[in-house]
């Protein structure tokens, strides 16, 4: 089984400042890693994913994440945030074999302020 | 392609009533997933189908819950004898089997049991 820990439930940040949203995972098997964004009363949209290869992954809207196997982390970063980035962000994992079932963290609410 | 469509968007029901939700996946996607998301939490896996076969069910899915995917196209999730604890957002997602591209989520059905 897999589990995901998102250490920060809320992250306030000023517009144009950098941000990092933290994600740690636990798994006894190899995993794929994902970040999703959810706007109010919406479904989830895929931001980026790590499958294999380069540990630095770039996604949509200027976000990137780095896979660190030794620390079992997959932190999400953006060098300069915009008001429109205000949303809930979810880290998720799935085992590399079978089903594609996702296990999500509890989410981090990113609030961008002027 | 209009993405994953879920109906209704909102449902308010009295405790003890039965409710049914519908999900129309992306047409070429043969996998369909149901998740439940309660306030302040990440989505939790309920069940998934590959074509018309229901391949996995979570222990979260009590006997009051049933899901079907006749003919491997749309899916329905029925909750019998609803309880207040069933109040949540019910999310549907679809993907191609054995894909690593992540899911496409619908906008969800928000159920309120009063």
mmCIF file of N, CA and C in Angstrom, chain B residues 5-108:
data_model
loop_
_atom_site.group_PDB
_atom_site.id
_atom_site.type_symbol
_atom_site.label_atom_id
_atom_site.label_comp_id
_atom_site.label_asym_id
_atom_site.label_seq_id
_atom_site.Cartn_x
_atom_site.Cartn_y
_atom_site.Cartn_z
ATOM 1 N N UNK B 5 -17.920 13.779 -18.095
ATOM 2 C CA UNK B 5 -19.129 14.493 -17.710
ATOM 3 C C UNK B 5 -19.828 13.770 -16.557
ATOM 4 N N UNK B 6 -20.208 14.528 -15.533
ATOM 5 C CA UNK B 6 -20.905 13.958 -14.392
ATOM 6 C C UNK B 6 -22.222 14.677 -14.169
ATOM 7 N N UNK B 7 -23.243 13.884 -13.878
ATOM 8 C CA UNK B 7 -24.569 14.439 -13.604
ATOM 9 C C UNK B 7 -25.234 13.692 -12.445
ATOM 10 N N UNK B 8 -25.969 14.436 -11.608
ATOM 11 C CA UNK B 8 -26.079 15.893 -11.593
ATOM 12 C C UNK B 8 -24.848 16.536 -10.968
ATOM 13 N N UNK B 9 -24.733 17.841 -11.013
ATOM 14 C CA UNK B 9 -23.634 18.533 -10.358
ATOM 15 C C UNK B 9 -23.847 18.604 -8.850
ATOM 16 N N UNK B 10 -25.106 18.770 -8.483
ATOM 17 C CA UNK B 10 -25.461 18.863 -7.069
ATOM 18 C C UNK B 10 -26.693 18.007 -6.815
ATOM 19 N N UNK B 11 -26.724 17.376 -5.644
ATOM 20 C CA UNK B 11 -27.878 16.584 -5.258
ATOM 21 C C UNK B 11 -28.086 16.750 -3.760
ATOM 22 N N UNK B 12 -29.296 17.179 -3.386
ATOM 23 C CA UNK B 12 -29.679 17.245 -1.977
ATOM 24 C C UNK B 12 -30.756 16.204 -1.770
ATOM 25 N N UNK B 13 -30.570 15.360 -0.783
ATOM 26 C CA UNK B 13 -31.527 14.292 -0.547
ATOM 27 C C UNK B 13 -31.762 14.129 0.951
ATOM 28 N N UNK B 14 -32.904 13.551 1.260
ATOM 29 C CA UNK B 14 -33.201 13.286 2.661
ATOM 30 C C UNK B 14 -32.593 11.953 3.071
ATOM 31 N N UNK B 15 -32.181 11.886 4.309
ATOM 32 C CA UNK B 15 -31.625 10.661 4.852
ATOM 33 C C UNK B 15 -32.574 9.497 4.613
ATOM 34 N N UNK B 16 -32.021 8.397 4.149
ATOM 35 C CA UNK B 16 -32.827 7.215 3.892
ATOM 36 C C UNK B 16 -33.255 7.036 2.446
ATOM 37 N N UNK B 17 -33.117 8.102 1.647
ATOM 38 C CA UNK B 17 -33.475 8.014 0.245
ATOM 39 C C UNK B 17 -32.326 7.398 -0.550
ATOM 40 N N UNK B 18 -32.672 6.899 -1.734
ATOM 41 C CA UNK B 18 -31.661 6.373 -2.658
ATOM 42 C C UNK B 18 -31.285 7.452 -3.668
ATOM 43 N N UNK B 19 -30.022 7.472 -4.055
ATOM 44 C CA UNK B 19 -29.577 8.413 -5.079
ATOM 45 C C UNK B 19 -28.723 7.673 -6.100
ATOM 46 N N UNK B 20 -28.726 8.198 -7.315
ATOM 47 C CA UNK B 20 -27.907 7.617 -8.386
ATOM 48 C C UNK B 20 -27.204 8.735 -9.133
ATOM 49 N N UNK B 21 -25.916 8.541 -9.359
ATOM 50 C CA UNK B 21 -25.114 9.495 -10.113
ATOM 51 C C UNK B 21 -24.656 8.834 -11.413
ATOM 52 N N UNK B 22 -24.439 9.682 -12.411
ATOM 53 C CA UNK B 22 -23.990 9.172 -13.696
ATOM 54 C C UNK B 22 -22.658 9.794 -14.083
ATOM 55 N N UNK B 23 -21.832 9.002 -14.723
ATOM 56 C CA UNK B 23 -20.549 9.480 -15.255
ATOM 57 C C UNK B 23 -20.403 9.029 -16.697
ATOM 58 N N UNK B 24 -20.115 9.965 -17.582
ATOM 59 C CA UNK B 24 -19.805 9.661 -18.973
ATOM 60 C C UNK B 24 -18.323 9.937 -19.199
ATOM 61 N N UNK B 25 -17.530 8.897 -19.421
ATOM 62 C CA UNK B 25 -16.084 9.092 -19.568
ATOM 63 C C UNK B 25 -15.744 9.590 -20.971
ATOM 64 N N UNK B 26 -14.471 9.879 -21.167
ATOM 65 C CA UNK B 26 -13.974 10.163 -22.508
ATOM 66 C C UNK B 26 -14.164 8.889 -23.330
ATOM 67 N N UNK B 27 -14.660 9.037 -24.526
ATOM 68 C CA UNK B 27 -15.191 7.890 -25.268
ATOM 69 C C UNK B 27 -14.171 6.776 -25.491
ATOM 70 N N UNK B 28 -12.913 7.122 -25.732
ATOM 71 C CA UNK B 28 -11.947 6.057 -26.021
ATOM 72 C C UNK B 28 -11.293 5.480 -24.773
ATOM 73 N N UNK B 29 -11.643 6.014 -23.597
ATOM 74 C CA UNK B 29 -11.051 5.524 -22.352
ATOM 75 C C UNK B 29 -11.770 4.257 -21.889
ATOM 76 N N UNK B 30 -10.996 3.203 -21.633
ATOM 77 C CA UNK B 30 -11.631 1.962 -21.201
ATOM 78 C C UNK B 30 -11.602 1.772 -19.686
ATOM 79 N N UNK B 31 -10.891 2.645 -18.955
ATOM 80 C CA UNK B 31 -10.924 2.571 -17.494
ATOM 81 C C UNK B 31 -11.713 3.729 -16.921
ATOM 82 N N UNK B 32 -12.481 3.413 -15.900
ATOM 83 C CA UNK B 32 -13.321 4.411 -15.243
ATOM 84 C C UNK B 32 -13.209 4.208 -13.742
ATOM 85 N N UNK B 33 -13.026 5.322 -13.039
ATOM 86 C CA UNK B 33 -12.784 5.285 -11.597
ATOM 87 C C UNK B 33 -13.820 6.148 -10.878
ATOM 88 N N UNK B 34 -14.170 5.735 -9.679
ATOM 89 C CA UNK B 34 -14.977 6.559 -8.781
ATOM 90 C C UNK B 34 -14.165 6.850 -7.518
ATOM 91 N N UNK B 35 -14.198 8.123 -7.123
ATOM 92 C CA UNK B 35 -13.553 8.565 -5.896
ATOM 93 C C UNK B 35 -14.568 9.365 -5.073
ATOM 94 N N UNK B 36 -14.327 9.417 -3.768
ATOM 95 C CA UNK B 36 -15.147 10.244 -2.885
ATOM 96 C C UNK B 36 -14.222 11.227 -2.174
ATOM 97 N N UNK B 37 -14.669 12.476 -2.106
ATOM 98 C CA UNK B 37 -13.867 13.519 -1.454
ATOM 99 C C UNK B 37 -14.724 14.237 -0.426
ATOM 100 N N UNK B 38 -14.334 14.137 0.828
ATOM 101 C CA UNK B 38 -15.018 14.874 1.880
ATOM 102 C C UNK B 38 -14.269 16.172 2.150
ATOM 103 N N UNK B 39 -14.927 17.076 2.839
ATOM 104 C CA UNK B 39 -14.392 18.417 3.047
ATOM 105 C C UNK B 39 -13.033 18.367 3.729
ATOM 106 N N UNK B 40 -12.065 19.024 3.134
ATOM 107 C CA UNK B 40 -10.742 19.104 3.736
ATOM 108 C C UNK B 40 -9.874 17.878 3.539
ATOM 109 N N UNK B 41 -10.325 16.958 2.730
ATOM 110 C CA UNK B 41 -9.576 15.724 2.500
ATOM 111 C C UNK B 41 -9.256 15.548 1.022
ATOM 112 N N UNK B 42 -8.298 14.694 0.734
ATOM 113 C CA UNK B 42 -8.049 14.317 -0.633
ATOM 114 C C UNK B 42 -9.041 13.264 -1.085
ATOM 115 N N UNK B 43 -9.160 13.086 -2.380
ATOM 116 C CA UNK B 43 -10.064 12.045 -2.892
ATOM 117 C C UNK B 43 -9.650 10.659 -2.408
ATOM 118 N N UNK B 44 -10.657 9.831 -2.119
ATOM 119 C CA UNK B 44 -10.411 8.450 -1.694
ATOM 120 C C UNK B 44 -10.999 7.505 -2.742
ATOM 121 N N UNK B 45 -10.227 6.506 -3.100
ATOM 122 C CA UNK B 45 -10.631 5.551 -4.117
ATOM 123 C C UNK B 45 -11.831 4.730 -3.651
ATOM 124 N N UNK B 46 -12.803 4.579 -4.544
ATOM 125 C CA UNK B 46 -13.968 3.732 -4.251
ATOM 126 C C UNK B 46 -13.947 2.447 -5.080
ATOM 127 N N UNK B 47 -13.844 2.612 -6.413
ATOM 128 C CA UNK B 47 -13.908 1.456 -7.281
ATOM 129 C C UNK B 47 -13.432 1.827 -8.671
ATOM 130 N N UNK B 48 -13.072 0.813 -9.482
ATOM 131 C CA UNK B 48 -12.774 1.105 -10.874
ATOM 132 C C UNK B 48 -13.191 -0.047 -11.781
ATOM 133 N N UNK B 49 -13.427 0.325 -13.020
ATOM 134 C CA UNK B 49 -13.846 -0.597 -14.069
ATOM 135 C C UNK B 49 -12.829 -0.575 -15.204
ATOM 136 N N UNK B 50 -12.638 -1.726 -15.792
ATOM 137 C CA UNK B 50 -11.989 -1.786 -17.089
ATOM 138 C C UNK B 50 -13.029 -2.352 -18.032
ATOM 139 N N UNK B 51 -13.402 -1.542 -18.996
ATOM 140 C CA UNK B 51 -14.575 -1.841 -19.826
ATOM 141 C C UNK B 51 -15.771 -2.063 -18.893
ATOM 142 N N UNK B 52 -16.475 -3.175 -19.001
ATOM 143 C CA UNK B 52 -17.658 -3.363 -18.151
ATOM 144 C C UNK B 52 -17.344 -4.106 -16.861
ATOM 145 N N UNK B 53 -16.112 -4.579 -16.716
ATOM 146 C CA UNK B 53 -15.742 -5.372 -15.546
ATOM 147 C C UNK B 53 -15.294 -4.481 -14.385
ATOM 148 N N UNK B 54 -15.914 -4.708 -13.232
ATOM 149 C CA UNK B 54 -15.509 -4.001 -12.019
ATOM 150 C C UNK B 54 -14.343 -4.764 -11.402
ATOM 151 N N UNK B 55 -13.145 -4.189 -11.450
ATOM 152 C CA UNK B 55 -11.941 -4.921 -11.096
ATOM 153 C C UNK B 55 -11.511 -4.751 -9.646
ATOM 154 N N UNK B 56 -11.915 -3.679 -9.021
ATOM 155 C CA UNK B 56 -11.500 -3.473 -7.638
ATOM 156 C C UNK B 56 -12.512 -2.603 -6.917
ATOM 157 N N UNK B 57 -12.767 -2.946 -5.668
ATOM 158 C CA UNK B 57 -13.665 -2.168 -4.817
ATOM 159 C C UNK B 57 -12.963 -1.893 -3.503
ATOM 160 N N UNK B 58 -13.037 -0.663 -3.044
ATOM 161 C CA UNK B 58 -12.456 -0.301 -1.764
ATOM 162 C C UNK B 58 -13.337 -0.811 -0.619
ATOM 163 N N UNK B 59 -12.699 -0.978 0.532
ATOM 164 C CA UNK B 59 -13.478 -1.337 1.734
ATOM 165 C C UNK B 59 -14.386 -0.181 2.154
ATOM 166 N N UNK B 60 -14.111 1.013 1.607
ATOM 167 C CA UNK B 60 -14.982 2.163 1.878
ATOM 168 C C UNK B 60 -16.357 1.960 1.260
ATOM 169 N N UNK B 61 -16.424 1.123 0.260
ATOM 170 C CA UNK B 61 -17.662 0.925 -0.489
ATOM 171 C C UNK B 61 -18.518 -0.102 0.252
ATOM 172 N N UNK B 62 -19.429 0.417 1.107
ATOM 173 C CA UNK B 62 -20.266 -0.481 1.893
ATOM 174 C C UNK B 62 -21.315 -1.129 0.993
ATOM 175 N N UNK B 63 -22.092 -2.022 1.608
ATOM 176 C CA UNK B 63 -23.138 -2.734 0.856
ATOM 177 C C UNK B 63 -24.198 -1.800 0.310
ATOM 178 N N UNK B 64 -24.268 -0.590 0.848
ATOM 179 C CA UNK B 64 -25.276 0.366 0.355
ATOM 180 C C UNK B 64 -24.859 1.004 -0.968
ATOM 181 N N UNK B 65 -23.619 0.835 -1.326
ATOM 182 C CA UNK B 65 -23.094 1.432 -2.550
ATOM 183 C C UNK B 65 -23.002 0.367 -3.639
ATOM 184 N N UNK B 66 -23.410 0.737 -4.830
ATOM 185 C CA UNK B 66 -23.209 -0.164 -5.969
ATOM 186 C C UNK B 66 -22.889 0.662 -7.202
ATOM 187 N N UNK B 67 -21.980 0.145 -7.994
ATOM 188 C CA UNK B 67 -21.580 0.821 -9.218
ATOM 189 C C UNK B 67 -21.694 -0.150 -10.372
ATOM 190 N N UNK B 68 -22.079 0.400 -11.512
ATOM 191 C CA UNK B 68 -22.203 -0.411 -12.713
ATOM 192 C C UNK B 68 -21.616 0.339 -13.892
ATOM 193 N N UNK B 69 -21.225 -0.408 -14.887
ATOM 194 C CA UNK B 69 -20.773 0.178 -16.142
ATOM 195 C C UNK B 69 -21.214 -0.735 -17.278
ATOM 196 N N UNK B 70 -22.501 -0.699 -17.560
ATOM 197 C CA UNK B 70 -23.021 -1.580 -18.615
ATOM 198 C C UNK B 70 -22.428 -1.207 -19.964
ATOM 199 N N UNK B 71 -22.042 -2.220 -20.722
ATOM 200 C CA UNK B 71 -21.513 -2.018 -22.071
ATOM 201 C C UNK B 71 -20.207 -1.233 -22.080
ATOM 202 N N UNK B 72 -19.612 -1.053 -20.946
ATOM 203 C CA UNK B 72 -18.313 -0.412 -20.897
ATOM 204 C C UNK B 72 -18.298 1.047 -21.306
ATOM 205 N N UNK B 73 -19.446 1.705 -21.235
ATOM 206 C CA UNK B 73 -19.479 3.123 -21.614
ATOM 207 C C UNK B 73 -19.679 3.967 -20.359
ATOM 208 N N UNK B 74 -20.881 4.520 -20.156
ATOM 209 C CA UNK B 74 -21.135 5.326 -18.971
ATOM 210 C C UNK B 74 -21.194 4.433 -17.735
ATOM 211 N N UNK B 75 -21.099 5.077 -16.581
ATOM 212 C CA UNK B 75 -21.193 4.351 -15.315
ATOM 213 C C UNK B 75 -22.190 5.041 -14.392
ATOM 214 N N UNK B 76 -22.798 4.267 -13.523
ATOM 215 C CA UNK B 76 -23.668 4.817 -12.486
ATOM 216 C C UNK B 76 -23.181 4.364 -11.121
ATOM 217 N N UNK B 77 -23.324 5.249 -10.163
ATOM 218 C CA UNK B 77 -23.025 4.949 -8.767
ATOM 219 C C UNK B 77 -24.301 5.188 -7.984
ATOM 220 N N UNK B 78 -24.791 4.145 -7.341
ATOM 221 C CA UNK B 78 -26.020 4.263 -6.560
ATOM 222 C C UNK B 78 -25.708 4.121 -5.086
ATOM 223 N N UNK B 79 -26.324 4.967 -4.292
ATOM 224 C CA UNK B 79 -26.228 4.859 -2.833
ATOM 225 C C UNK B 79 -27.640 4.627 -2.310
ATOM 226 N N UNK B 80 -27.818 3.523 -1.627
ATOM 227 C CA UNK B 80 -29.119 3.202 -1.049
ATOM 228 C C UNK B 80 -29.158 3.637 0.416
ATOM 229 N N UNK B 81 -30.354 4.023 0.848
ATOM 230 C CA UNK B 81 -30.575 4.393 2.267
ATOM 231 C C UNK B 81 -29.485 5.363 2.724
ATOM 232 N N UNK B 82 -29.421 6.505 2.071
ATOM 233 C CA UNK B 82 -28.356 7.460 2.346
ATOM 234 C C UNK B 82 -28.299 7.859 3.814
ATOM 235 N N UNK B 83 -27.084 8.138 4.266
ATOM 236 C CA UNK B 83 -26.804 8.595 5.627
ATOM 237 C C UNK B 83 -26.093 9.937 5.536
ATOM 238 N N UNK B 84 -26.122 10.690 6.631
ATOM 239 C CA UNK B 84 -25.481 12.008 6.606
ATOM 240 C C UNK B 84 -23.993 11.884 6.301
ATOM 241 N N UNK B 85 -23.398 10.800 6.725
ATOM 242 C CA UNK B 85 -21.974 10.588 6.461
ATOM 243 C C UNK B 85 -21.643 10.360 4.994
ATOM 244 N N UNK B 86 -22.665 10.169 4.165
ATOM 245 C CA UNK B 86 -22.434 10.008 2.731
ATOM 246 C C UNK B 86 -22.243 11.349 2.034
ATOM 247 N N UNK B 87 -22.516 12.441 2.744
ATOM 248 C CA UNK B 87 -22.347 13.774 2.150
ATOM 249 C C UNK B 87 -20.897 13.975 1.748
ATOM 250 N N UNK B 88 -20.686 14.252 0.476
ATOM 251 C CA UNK B 88 -19.335 14.356 -0.070
ATOM 252 C C UNK B 88 -19.418 14.756 -1.530
ATOM 253 N N UNK B 89 -18.247 15.000 -2.115
ATOM 254 C CA UNK B 89 -18.146 15.165 -3.561
ATOM 255 C C UNK B 89 -17.762 13.804 -4.130
ATOM 256 N N UNK B 90 -18.506 13.346 -5.118
ATOM 257 C CA UNK B 90 -18.220 12.075 -5.769
ATOM 258 C C UNK B 90 -17.616 12.389 -7.141
ATOM 259 N N UNK B 91 -16.375 11.955 -7.306
ATOM 260 C CA UNK B 91 -15.612 12.269 -8.508
ATOM 261 C C UNK B 91 -15.472 11.032 -9.383
ATOM 262 N N UNK B 92 -15.613 11.243 -10.652
ATOM 263 C CA UNK B 92 -15.393 10.197 -11.635
ATOM 264 C C UNK B 92 -14.186 10.581 -12.480
ATOM 265 N N UNK B 93 -13.426 9.600 -12.897
ATOM 266 C CA UNK B 93 -12.270 9.850 -13.753
ATOM 267 C C UNK B 93 -12.160 8.715 -14.760
ATOM 268 N N UNK B 94 -11.511 8.982 -15.868
ATOM 269 C CA UNK B 94 -11.302 7.930 -16.850
ATOM 270 C C UNK B 94 -9.887 7.994 -17.391
ATOM 271 N N UNK B 95 -9.441 6.848 -17.923
ATOM 272 C CA UNK B 95 -8.109 6.775 -18.519
ATOM 273 C C UNK B 95 -8.066 5.594 -19.474
ATOM 274 N N UNK B 96 -6.981 5.547 -20.220
ATOM 275 C CA UNK B 96 -6.721 4.355 -21.015
ATOM 276 C C UNK B 96 -6.043 3.328 -20.133
ATOM 277 N N UNK B 97 -6.317 2.073 -20.336
ATOM 278 C CA UNK B 97 -5.701 1.018 -19.546
ATOM 279 C C UNK B 97 -4.198 1.072 -19.706
ATOM 280 N N UNK B 98 -3.531 0.801 -18.596
ATOM 281 C CA UNK B 98 -2.073 0.728 -18.572
ATOM 282 C C UNK B 98 -1.411 2.021 -19.039
ATOM 283 N N UNK B 99 -2.142 3.115 -18.918
ATOM 284 C CA UNK B 99 -1.550 4.392 -19.294
ATOM 285 C C UNK B 99 -0.789 4.973 -18.121
ATOM 286 N N UNK B 100 0.171 5.783 -18.413
ATOM 287 C CA UNK B 100 0.869 6.492 -17.346
ATOM 288 C C UNK B 100 0.605 7.983 -17.437
ATOM 289 N N UNK B 101 -0.400 8.334 -18.191
ATOM 290 C CA UNK B 101 -0.645 9.763 -18.414
ATOM 291 C C UNK B 101 -1.505 10.394 -17.344
ATOM 292 N N UNK B 102 -1.961 9.611 -16.390
ATOM 293 C CA UNK B 102 -2.838 10.172 -15.365
ATOM 294 C C UNK B 102 -4.276 10.169 -15.844
ATOM 295 N N UNK B 103 -5.161 10.461 -14.927
ATOM 296 C CA UNK B 103 -6.567 10.439 -15.253
ATOM 297 C C UNK B 103 -7.029 11.778 -15.817
ATOM 298 N N UNK B 104 -8.247 11.737 -16.382
ATOM 299 C CA UNK B 104 -9.017 12.946 -16.612
ATOM 300 C C UNK B 104 -10.209 12.880 -15.674
ATOM 301 N N UNK B 105 -10.336 13.882 -14.811
ATOM 302 C CA UNK B 105 -11.430 13.912 -13.847
ATOM 303 C C UNK B 105 -12.608 14.698 -14.377
ATOM 304 N N UNK B 106 -13.809 14.298 -13.944
ATOM 305 C CA UNK B 106 -14.989 15.113 -14.138
ATOM 306 C C UNK B 106 -15.077 16.169 -13.049
ATOM 307 N N UNK B 107 -16.090 17.007 -13.134
ATOM 308 C CA UNK B 107 -16.256 18.102 -12.168
ATOM 309 C C UNK B 107 -16.905 17.651 -10.875
ATOM 310 N N UNK B 108 -17.403 16.417 -10.851
ATOM 311 C CA UNK B 108 -17.921 15.866 -9.614
ATOM 312 C C UNK B 108 -19.404 16.102 -9.408
#
